[in-house]
Backbone as a printed PyTorch tensor [residue, N CA C, xyz], in Angstrom:
tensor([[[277.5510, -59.9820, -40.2140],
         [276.7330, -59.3620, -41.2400],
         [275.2690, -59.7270, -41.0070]],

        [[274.3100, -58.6660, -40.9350],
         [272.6760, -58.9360, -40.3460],
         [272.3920, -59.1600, -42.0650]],

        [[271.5680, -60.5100, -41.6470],
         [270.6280, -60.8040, -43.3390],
         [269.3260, -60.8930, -42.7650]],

        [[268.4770, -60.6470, -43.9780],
         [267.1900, -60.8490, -43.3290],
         [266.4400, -61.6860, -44.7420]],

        [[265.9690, -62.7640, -44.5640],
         [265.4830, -63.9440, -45.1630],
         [263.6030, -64.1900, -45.4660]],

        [[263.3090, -63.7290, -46.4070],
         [261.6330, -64.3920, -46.1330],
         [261.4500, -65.5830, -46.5480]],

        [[260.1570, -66.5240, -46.0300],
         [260.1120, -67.9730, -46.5120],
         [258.4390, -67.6180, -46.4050]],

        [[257.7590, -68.3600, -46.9370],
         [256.7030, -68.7860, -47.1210],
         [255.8550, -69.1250, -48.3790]],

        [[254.7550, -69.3850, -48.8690],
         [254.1980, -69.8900, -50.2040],
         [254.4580, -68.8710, -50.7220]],

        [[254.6120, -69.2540, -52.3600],
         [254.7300, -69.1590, -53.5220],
         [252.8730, -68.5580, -53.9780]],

        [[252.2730, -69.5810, -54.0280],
         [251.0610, -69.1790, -54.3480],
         [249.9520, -69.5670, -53.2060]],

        [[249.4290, -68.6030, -53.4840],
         [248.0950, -68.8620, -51.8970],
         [246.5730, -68.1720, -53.4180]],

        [[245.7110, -69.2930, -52.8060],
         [244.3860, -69.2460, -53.8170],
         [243.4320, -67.6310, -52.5130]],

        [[242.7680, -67.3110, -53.6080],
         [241.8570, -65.9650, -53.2320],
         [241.4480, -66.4080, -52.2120]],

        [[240.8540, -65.3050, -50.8690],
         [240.1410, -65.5060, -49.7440],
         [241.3110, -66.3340, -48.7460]],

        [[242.1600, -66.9020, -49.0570],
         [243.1300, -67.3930, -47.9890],
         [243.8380, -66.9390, -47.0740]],

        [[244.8090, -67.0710, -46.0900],
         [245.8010, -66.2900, -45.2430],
         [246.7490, -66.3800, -46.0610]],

        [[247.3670, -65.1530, -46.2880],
         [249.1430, -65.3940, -46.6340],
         [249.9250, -65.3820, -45.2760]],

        [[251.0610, -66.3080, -45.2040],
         [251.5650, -65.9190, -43.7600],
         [253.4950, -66.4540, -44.4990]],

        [[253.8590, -64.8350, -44.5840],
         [255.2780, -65.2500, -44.4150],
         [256.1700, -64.5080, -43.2170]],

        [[257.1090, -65.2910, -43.0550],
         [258.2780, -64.8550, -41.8920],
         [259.1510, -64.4870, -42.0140]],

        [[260.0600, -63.9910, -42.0150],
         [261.1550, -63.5050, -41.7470],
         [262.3550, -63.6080, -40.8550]],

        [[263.2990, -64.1910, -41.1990],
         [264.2020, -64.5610, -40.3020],
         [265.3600, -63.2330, -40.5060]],

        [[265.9760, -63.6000, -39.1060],
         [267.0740, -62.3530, -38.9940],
         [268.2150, -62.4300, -38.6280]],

        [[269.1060, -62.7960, -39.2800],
         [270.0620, -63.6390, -38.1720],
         [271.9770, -62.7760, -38.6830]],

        [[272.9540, -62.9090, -37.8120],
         [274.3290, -62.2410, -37.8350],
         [274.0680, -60.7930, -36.6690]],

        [[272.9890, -61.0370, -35.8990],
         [273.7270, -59.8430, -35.2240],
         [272.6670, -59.5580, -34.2480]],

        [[272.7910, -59.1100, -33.5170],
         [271.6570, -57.8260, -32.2590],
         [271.4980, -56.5770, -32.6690]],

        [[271.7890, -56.4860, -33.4940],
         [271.8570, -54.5950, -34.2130],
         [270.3920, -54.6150, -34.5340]],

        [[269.5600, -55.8120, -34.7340],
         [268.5320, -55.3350, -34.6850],
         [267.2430, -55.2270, -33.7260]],

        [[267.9180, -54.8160, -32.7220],
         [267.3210, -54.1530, -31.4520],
         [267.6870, -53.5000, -31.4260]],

        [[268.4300, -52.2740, -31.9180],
         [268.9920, -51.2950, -31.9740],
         [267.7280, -50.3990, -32.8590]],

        [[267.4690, -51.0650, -34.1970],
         [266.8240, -50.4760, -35.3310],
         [265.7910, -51.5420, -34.7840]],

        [[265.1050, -50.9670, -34.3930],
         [263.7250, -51.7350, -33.4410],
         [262.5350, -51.9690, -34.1180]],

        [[262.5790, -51.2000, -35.2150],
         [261.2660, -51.5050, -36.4350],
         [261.4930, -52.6380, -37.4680]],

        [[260.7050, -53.5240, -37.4490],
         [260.6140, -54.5810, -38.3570],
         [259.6240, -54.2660, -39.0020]],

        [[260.0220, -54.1200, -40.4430],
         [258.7660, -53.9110, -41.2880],
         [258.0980, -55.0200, -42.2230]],

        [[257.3520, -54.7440, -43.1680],
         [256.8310, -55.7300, -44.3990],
         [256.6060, -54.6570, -45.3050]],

        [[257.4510, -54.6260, -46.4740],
         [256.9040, -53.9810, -47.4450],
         [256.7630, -54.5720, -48.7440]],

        [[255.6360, -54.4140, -49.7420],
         [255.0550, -55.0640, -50.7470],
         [255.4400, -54.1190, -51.9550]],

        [[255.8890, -54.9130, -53.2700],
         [255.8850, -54.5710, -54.6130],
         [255.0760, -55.0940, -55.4990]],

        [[253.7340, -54.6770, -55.7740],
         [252.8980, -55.7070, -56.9000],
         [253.2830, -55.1820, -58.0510]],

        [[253.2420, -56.0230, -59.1540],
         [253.5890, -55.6500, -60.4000],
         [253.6870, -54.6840, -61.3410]],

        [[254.5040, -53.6620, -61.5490],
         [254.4120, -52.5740, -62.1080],
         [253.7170, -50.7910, -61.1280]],

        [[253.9290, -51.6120, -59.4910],
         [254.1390, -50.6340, -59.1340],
         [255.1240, -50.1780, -58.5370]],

        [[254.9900, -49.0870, -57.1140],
         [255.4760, -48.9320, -56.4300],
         [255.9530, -49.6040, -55.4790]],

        [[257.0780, -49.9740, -53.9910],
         [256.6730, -50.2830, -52.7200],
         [255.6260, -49.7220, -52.2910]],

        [[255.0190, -50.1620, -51.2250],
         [254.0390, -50.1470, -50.6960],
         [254.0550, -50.6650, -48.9170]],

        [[254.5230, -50.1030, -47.8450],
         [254.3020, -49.8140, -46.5450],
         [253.3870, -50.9090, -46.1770]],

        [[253.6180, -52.0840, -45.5530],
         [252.6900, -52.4860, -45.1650],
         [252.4120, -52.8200, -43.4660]],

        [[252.8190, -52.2810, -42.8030],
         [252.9350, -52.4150, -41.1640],
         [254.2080, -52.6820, -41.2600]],

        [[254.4590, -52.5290, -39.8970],
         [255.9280, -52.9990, -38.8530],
         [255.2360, -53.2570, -37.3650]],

        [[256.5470, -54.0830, -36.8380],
         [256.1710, -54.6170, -35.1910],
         [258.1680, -54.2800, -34.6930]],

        [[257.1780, -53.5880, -33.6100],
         [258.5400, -53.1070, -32.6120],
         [259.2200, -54.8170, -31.9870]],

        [[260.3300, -54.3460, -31.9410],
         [260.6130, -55.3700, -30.5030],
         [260.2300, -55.8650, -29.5010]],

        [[259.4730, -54.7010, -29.2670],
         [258.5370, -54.8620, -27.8380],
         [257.4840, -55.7610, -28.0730]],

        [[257.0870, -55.3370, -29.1880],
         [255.7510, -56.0950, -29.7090],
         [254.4410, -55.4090, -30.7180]],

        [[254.7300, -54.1690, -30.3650],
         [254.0330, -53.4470, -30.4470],
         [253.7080, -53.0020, -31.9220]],

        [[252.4750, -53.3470, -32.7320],
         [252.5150, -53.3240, -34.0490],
         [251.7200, -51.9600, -34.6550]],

        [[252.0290, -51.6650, -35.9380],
         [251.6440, -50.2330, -36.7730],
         [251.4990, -50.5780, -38.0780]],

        [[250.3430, -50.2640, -38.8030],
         [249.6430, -51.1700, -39.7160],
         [249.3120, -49.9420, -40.7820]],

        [[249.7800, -50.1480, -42.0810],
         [249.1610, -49.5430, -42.6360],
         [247.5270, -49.5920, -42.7520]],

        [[246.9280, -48.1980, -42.9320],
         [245.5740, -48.2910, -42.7130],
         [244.5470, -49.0510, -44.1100]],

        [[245.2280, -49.1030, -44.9770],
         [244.5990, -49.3640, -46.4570],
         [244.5520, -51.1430, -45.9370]],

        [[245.3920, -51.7660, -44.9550],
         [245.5920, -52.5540, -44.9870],
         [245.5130, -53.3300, -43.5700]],

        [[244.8400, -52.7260, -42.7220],
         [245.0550, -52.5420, -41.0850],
         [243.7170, -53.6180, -40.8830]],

        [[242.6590, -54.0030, -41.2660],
         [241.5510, -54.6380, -41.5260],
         [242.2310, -56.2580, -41.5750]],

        [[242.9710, -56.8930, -42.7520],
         [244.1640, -57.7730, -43.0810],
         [244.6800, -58.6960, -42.5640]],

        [[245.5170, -57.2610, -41.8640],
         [246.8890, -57.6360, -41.3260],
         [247.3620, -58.0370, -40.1580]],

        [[248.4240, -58.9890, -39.5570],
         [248.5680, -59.1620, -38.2720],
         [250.0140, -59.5310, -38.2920]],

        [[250.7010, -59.1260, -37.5050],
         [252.1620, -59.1400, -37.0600],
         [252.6960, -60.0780, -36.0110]],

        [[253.7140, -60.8190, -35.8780],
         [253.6790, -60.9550, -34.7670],
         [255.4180, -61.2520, -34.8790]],

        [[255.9250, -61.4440, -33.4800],
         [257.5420, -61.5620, -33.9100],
         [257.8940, -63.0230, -32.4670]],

        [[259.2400, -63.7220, -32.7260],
         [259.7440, -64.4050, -31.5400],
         [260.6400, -64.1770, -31.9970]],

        [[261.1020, -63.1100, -30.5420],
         [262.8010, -62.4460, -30.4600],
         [263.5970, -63.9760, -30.3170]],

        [[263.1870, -64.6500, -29.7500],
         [263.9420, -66.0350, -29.4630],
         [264.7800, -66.6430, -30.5680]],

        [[264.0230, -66.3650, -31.6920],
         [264.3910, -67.1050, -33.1590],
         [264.6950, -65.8860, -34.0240]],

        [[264.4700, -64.8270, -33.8550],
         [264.3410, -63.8200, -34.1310],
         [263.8670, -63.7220, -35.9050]],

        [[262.5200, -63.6380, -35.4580],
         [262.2390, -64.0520, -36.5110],
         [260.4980, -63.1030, -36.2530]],

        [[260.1390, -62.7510, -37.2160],
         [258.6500, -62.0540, -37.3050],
         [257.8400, -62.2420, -38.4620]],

        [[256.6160, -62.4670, -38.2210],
         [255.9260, -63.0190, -39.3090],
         [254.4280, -61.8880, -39.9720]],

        [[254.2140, -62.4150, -40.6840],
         [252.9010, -61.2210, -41.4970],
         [251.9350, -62.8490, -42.0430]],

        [[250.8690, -62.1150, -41.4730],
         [249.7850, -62.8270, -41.7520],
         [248.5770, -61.5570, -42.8350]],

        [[248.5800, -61.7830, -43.7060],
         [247.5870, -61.0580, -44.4160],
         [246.1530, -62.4440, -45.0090]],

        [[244.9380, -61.7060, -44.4870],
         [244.0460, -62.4160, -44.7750],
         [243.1230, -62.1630, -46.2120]],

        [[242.1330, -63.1220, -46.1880],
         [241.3660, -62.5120, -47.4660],
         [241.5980, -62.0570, -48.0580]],

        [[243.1980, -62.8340, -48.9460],
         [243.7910, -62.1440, -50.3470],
         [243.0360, -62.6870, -51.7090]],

        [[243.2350, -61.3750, -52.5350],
         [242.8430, -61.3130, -53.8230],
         [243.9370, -61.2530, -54.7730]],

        [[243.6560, -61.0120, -55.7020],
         [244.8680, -61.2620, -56.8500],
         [245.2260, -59.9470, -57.1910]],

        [[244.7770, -58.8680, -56.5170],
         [245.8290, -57.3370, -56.3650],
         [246.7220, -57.5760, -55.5430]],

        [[246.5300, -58.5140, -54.6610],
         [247.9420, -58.7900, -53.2350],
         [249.2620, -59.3960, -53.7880]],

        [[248.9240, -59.8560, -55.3200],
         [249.6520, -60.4260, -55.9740],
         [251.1690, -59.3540, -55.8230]],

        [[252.4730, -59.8740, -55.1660],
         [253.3950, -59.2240, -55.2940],
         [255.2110, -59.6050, -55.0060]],

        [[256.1780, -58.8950, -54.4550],
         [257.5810, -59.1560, -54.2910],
         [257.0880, -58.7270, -53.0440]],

        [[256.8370, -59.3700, -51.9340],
         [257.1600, -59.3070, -50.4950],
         [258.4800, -59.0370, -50.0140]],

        [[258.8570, -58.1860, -48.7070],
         [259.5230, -57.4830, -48.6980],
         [259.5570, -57.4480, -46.9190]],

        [[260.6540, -58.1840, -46.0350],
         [261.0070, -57.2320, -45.0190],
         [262.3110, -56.5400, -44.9640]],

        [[261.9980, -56.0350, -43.4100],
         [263.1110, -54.5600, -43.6060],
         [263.1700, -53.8850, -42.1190]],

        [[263.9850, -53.5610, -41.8640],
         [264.7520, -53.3240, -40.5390],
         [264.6590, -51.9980, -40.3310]],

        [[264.4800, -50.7910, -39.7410],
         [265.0770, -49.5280, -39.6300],
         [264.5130, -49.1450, -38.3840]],

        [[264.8840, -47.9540, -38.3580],
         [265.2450, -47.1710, -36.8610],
         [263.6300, -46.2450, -36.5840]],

        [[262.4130, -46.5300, -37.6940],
         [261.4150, -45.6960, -37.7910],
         [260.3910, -46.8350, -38.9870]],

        [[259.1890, -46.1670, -38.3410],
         [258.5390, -47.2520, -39.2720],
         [257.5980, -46.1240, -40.2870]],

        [[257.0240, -46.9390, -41.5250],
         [255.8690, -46.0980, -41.9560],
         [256.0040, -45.8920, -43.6210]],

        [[257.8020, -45.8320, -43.7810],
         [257.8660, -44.9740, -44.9340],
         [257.9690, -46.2610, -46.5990]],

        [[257.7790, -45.8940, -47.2040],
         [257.7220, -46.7090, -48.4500],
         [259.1070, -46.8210, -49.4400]],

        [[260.3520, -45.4990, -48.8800],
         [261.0480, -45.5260, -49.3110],
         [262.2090, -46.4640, -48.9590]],

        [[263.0400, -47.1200, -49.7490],
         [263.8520, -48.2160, -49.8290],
         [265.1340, -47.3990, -48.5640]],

        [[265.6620, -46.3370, -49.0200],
         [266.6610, -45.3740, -48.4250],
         [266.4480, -45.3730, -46.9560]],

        [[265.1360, -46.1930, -46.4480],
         [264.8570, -45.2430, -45.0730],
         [264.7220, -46.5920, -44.3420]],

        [[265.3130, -47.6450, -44.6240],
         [265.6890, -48.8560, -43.8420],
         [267.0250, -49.2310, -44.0240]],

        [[267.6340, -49.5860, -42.9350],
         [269.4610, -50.3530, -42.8150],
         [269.0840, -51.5310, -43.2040]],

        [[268.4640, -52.4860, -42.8500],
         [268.6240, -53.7130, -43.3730],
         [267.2590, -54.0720, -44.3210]],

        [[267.2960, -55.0270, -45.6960],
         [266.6450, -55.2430, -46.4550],
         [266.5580, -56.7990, -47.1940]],

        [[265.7350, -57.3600, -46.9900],
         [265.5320, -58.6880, -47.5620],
         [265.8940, -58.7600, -48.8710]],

        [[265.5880, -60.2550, -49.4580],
         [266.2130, -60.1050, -51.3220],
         [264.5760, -60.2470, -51.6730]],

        [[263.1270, -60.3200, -50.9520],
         [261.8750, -60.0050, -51.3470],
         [261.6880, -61.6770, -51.7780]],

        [[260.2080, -62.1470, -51.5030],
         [260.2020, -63.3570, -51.8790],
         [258.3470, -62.9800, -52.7130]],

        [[258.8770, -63.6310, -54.0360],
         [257.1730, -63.6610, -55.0470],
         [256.1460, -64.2030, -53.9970]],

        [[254.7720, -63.5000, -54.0500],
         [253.6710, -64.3050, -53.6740],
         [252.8150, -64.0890, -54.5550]],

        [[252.6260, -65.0110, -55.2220],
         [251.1260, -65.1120, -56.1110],
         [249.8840, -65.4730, -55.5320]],

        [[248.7360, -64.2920, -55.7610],
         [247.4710, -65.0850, -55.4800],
         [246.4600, -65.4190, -56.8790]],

        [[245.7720, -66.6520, -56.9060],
         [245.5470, -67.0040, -58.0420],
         [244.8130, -68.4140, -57.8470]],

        [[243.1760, -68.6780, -58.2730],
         [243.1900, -69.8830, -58.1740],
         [243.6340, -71.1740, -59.0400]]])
């Protein structure tokens, strides 16, 4: 069974890096579904698309957020991480990775595998 796990702070103060990871572990299926994504829920909205990084390496950034953001993955551990910089307290949200066969979309339906989302508060 493929799970996919986020870890990182709880709260990160304004202007800081957020950097959480993602672990992936029960299977190789996800080289199959070659898109690793990050998607964000801030409070009372929508998801929200925030980049993916291929297997290869190769990363796709949302543009609202492409300034930010930085991806990076070690197939070794299999594990990929999101670095978002110079957060404010709109970044405030339910972090979110996610597995699928295509990257880009905001909808939940359009990834096979899905994290349980881990809170990040920004806040001094």
């Amino acid at each position: 069974q493929v799970q996919l796990q986020e870890s990182g702070p709880g709260l990160v103060k304004p202007s800081q890096t957020l950097s959480l990871t993602c672990t992936v572990s029960g299977g190789s299926i996800t080289t199959i579904y070659s898109y690793w994504s990050w998607i964000r829920q801030p409070p009372g909205k929508g998801l929200e698309w925030m980049g993916a990084i291929a297997y290869s390496g190769s990363t796709y950034y949302s543009p609202s957020l492409k300034s930010r953001t930085s991806f990076s993955r070690d197939t070794s551990k299999n594990q990929f991480t999101l670095q978002l910089s110079s957060v404010t307290p709109e970044d405030t949200a339910v972090y979110y990775c996610a597995i699928g066969p295509r990257y880009g979309s905001s909808l939940k339906k359009e990834y096979v595998y899905w994290g349980q989302g881990t809170q990040v508060t920004v806040s001094s």
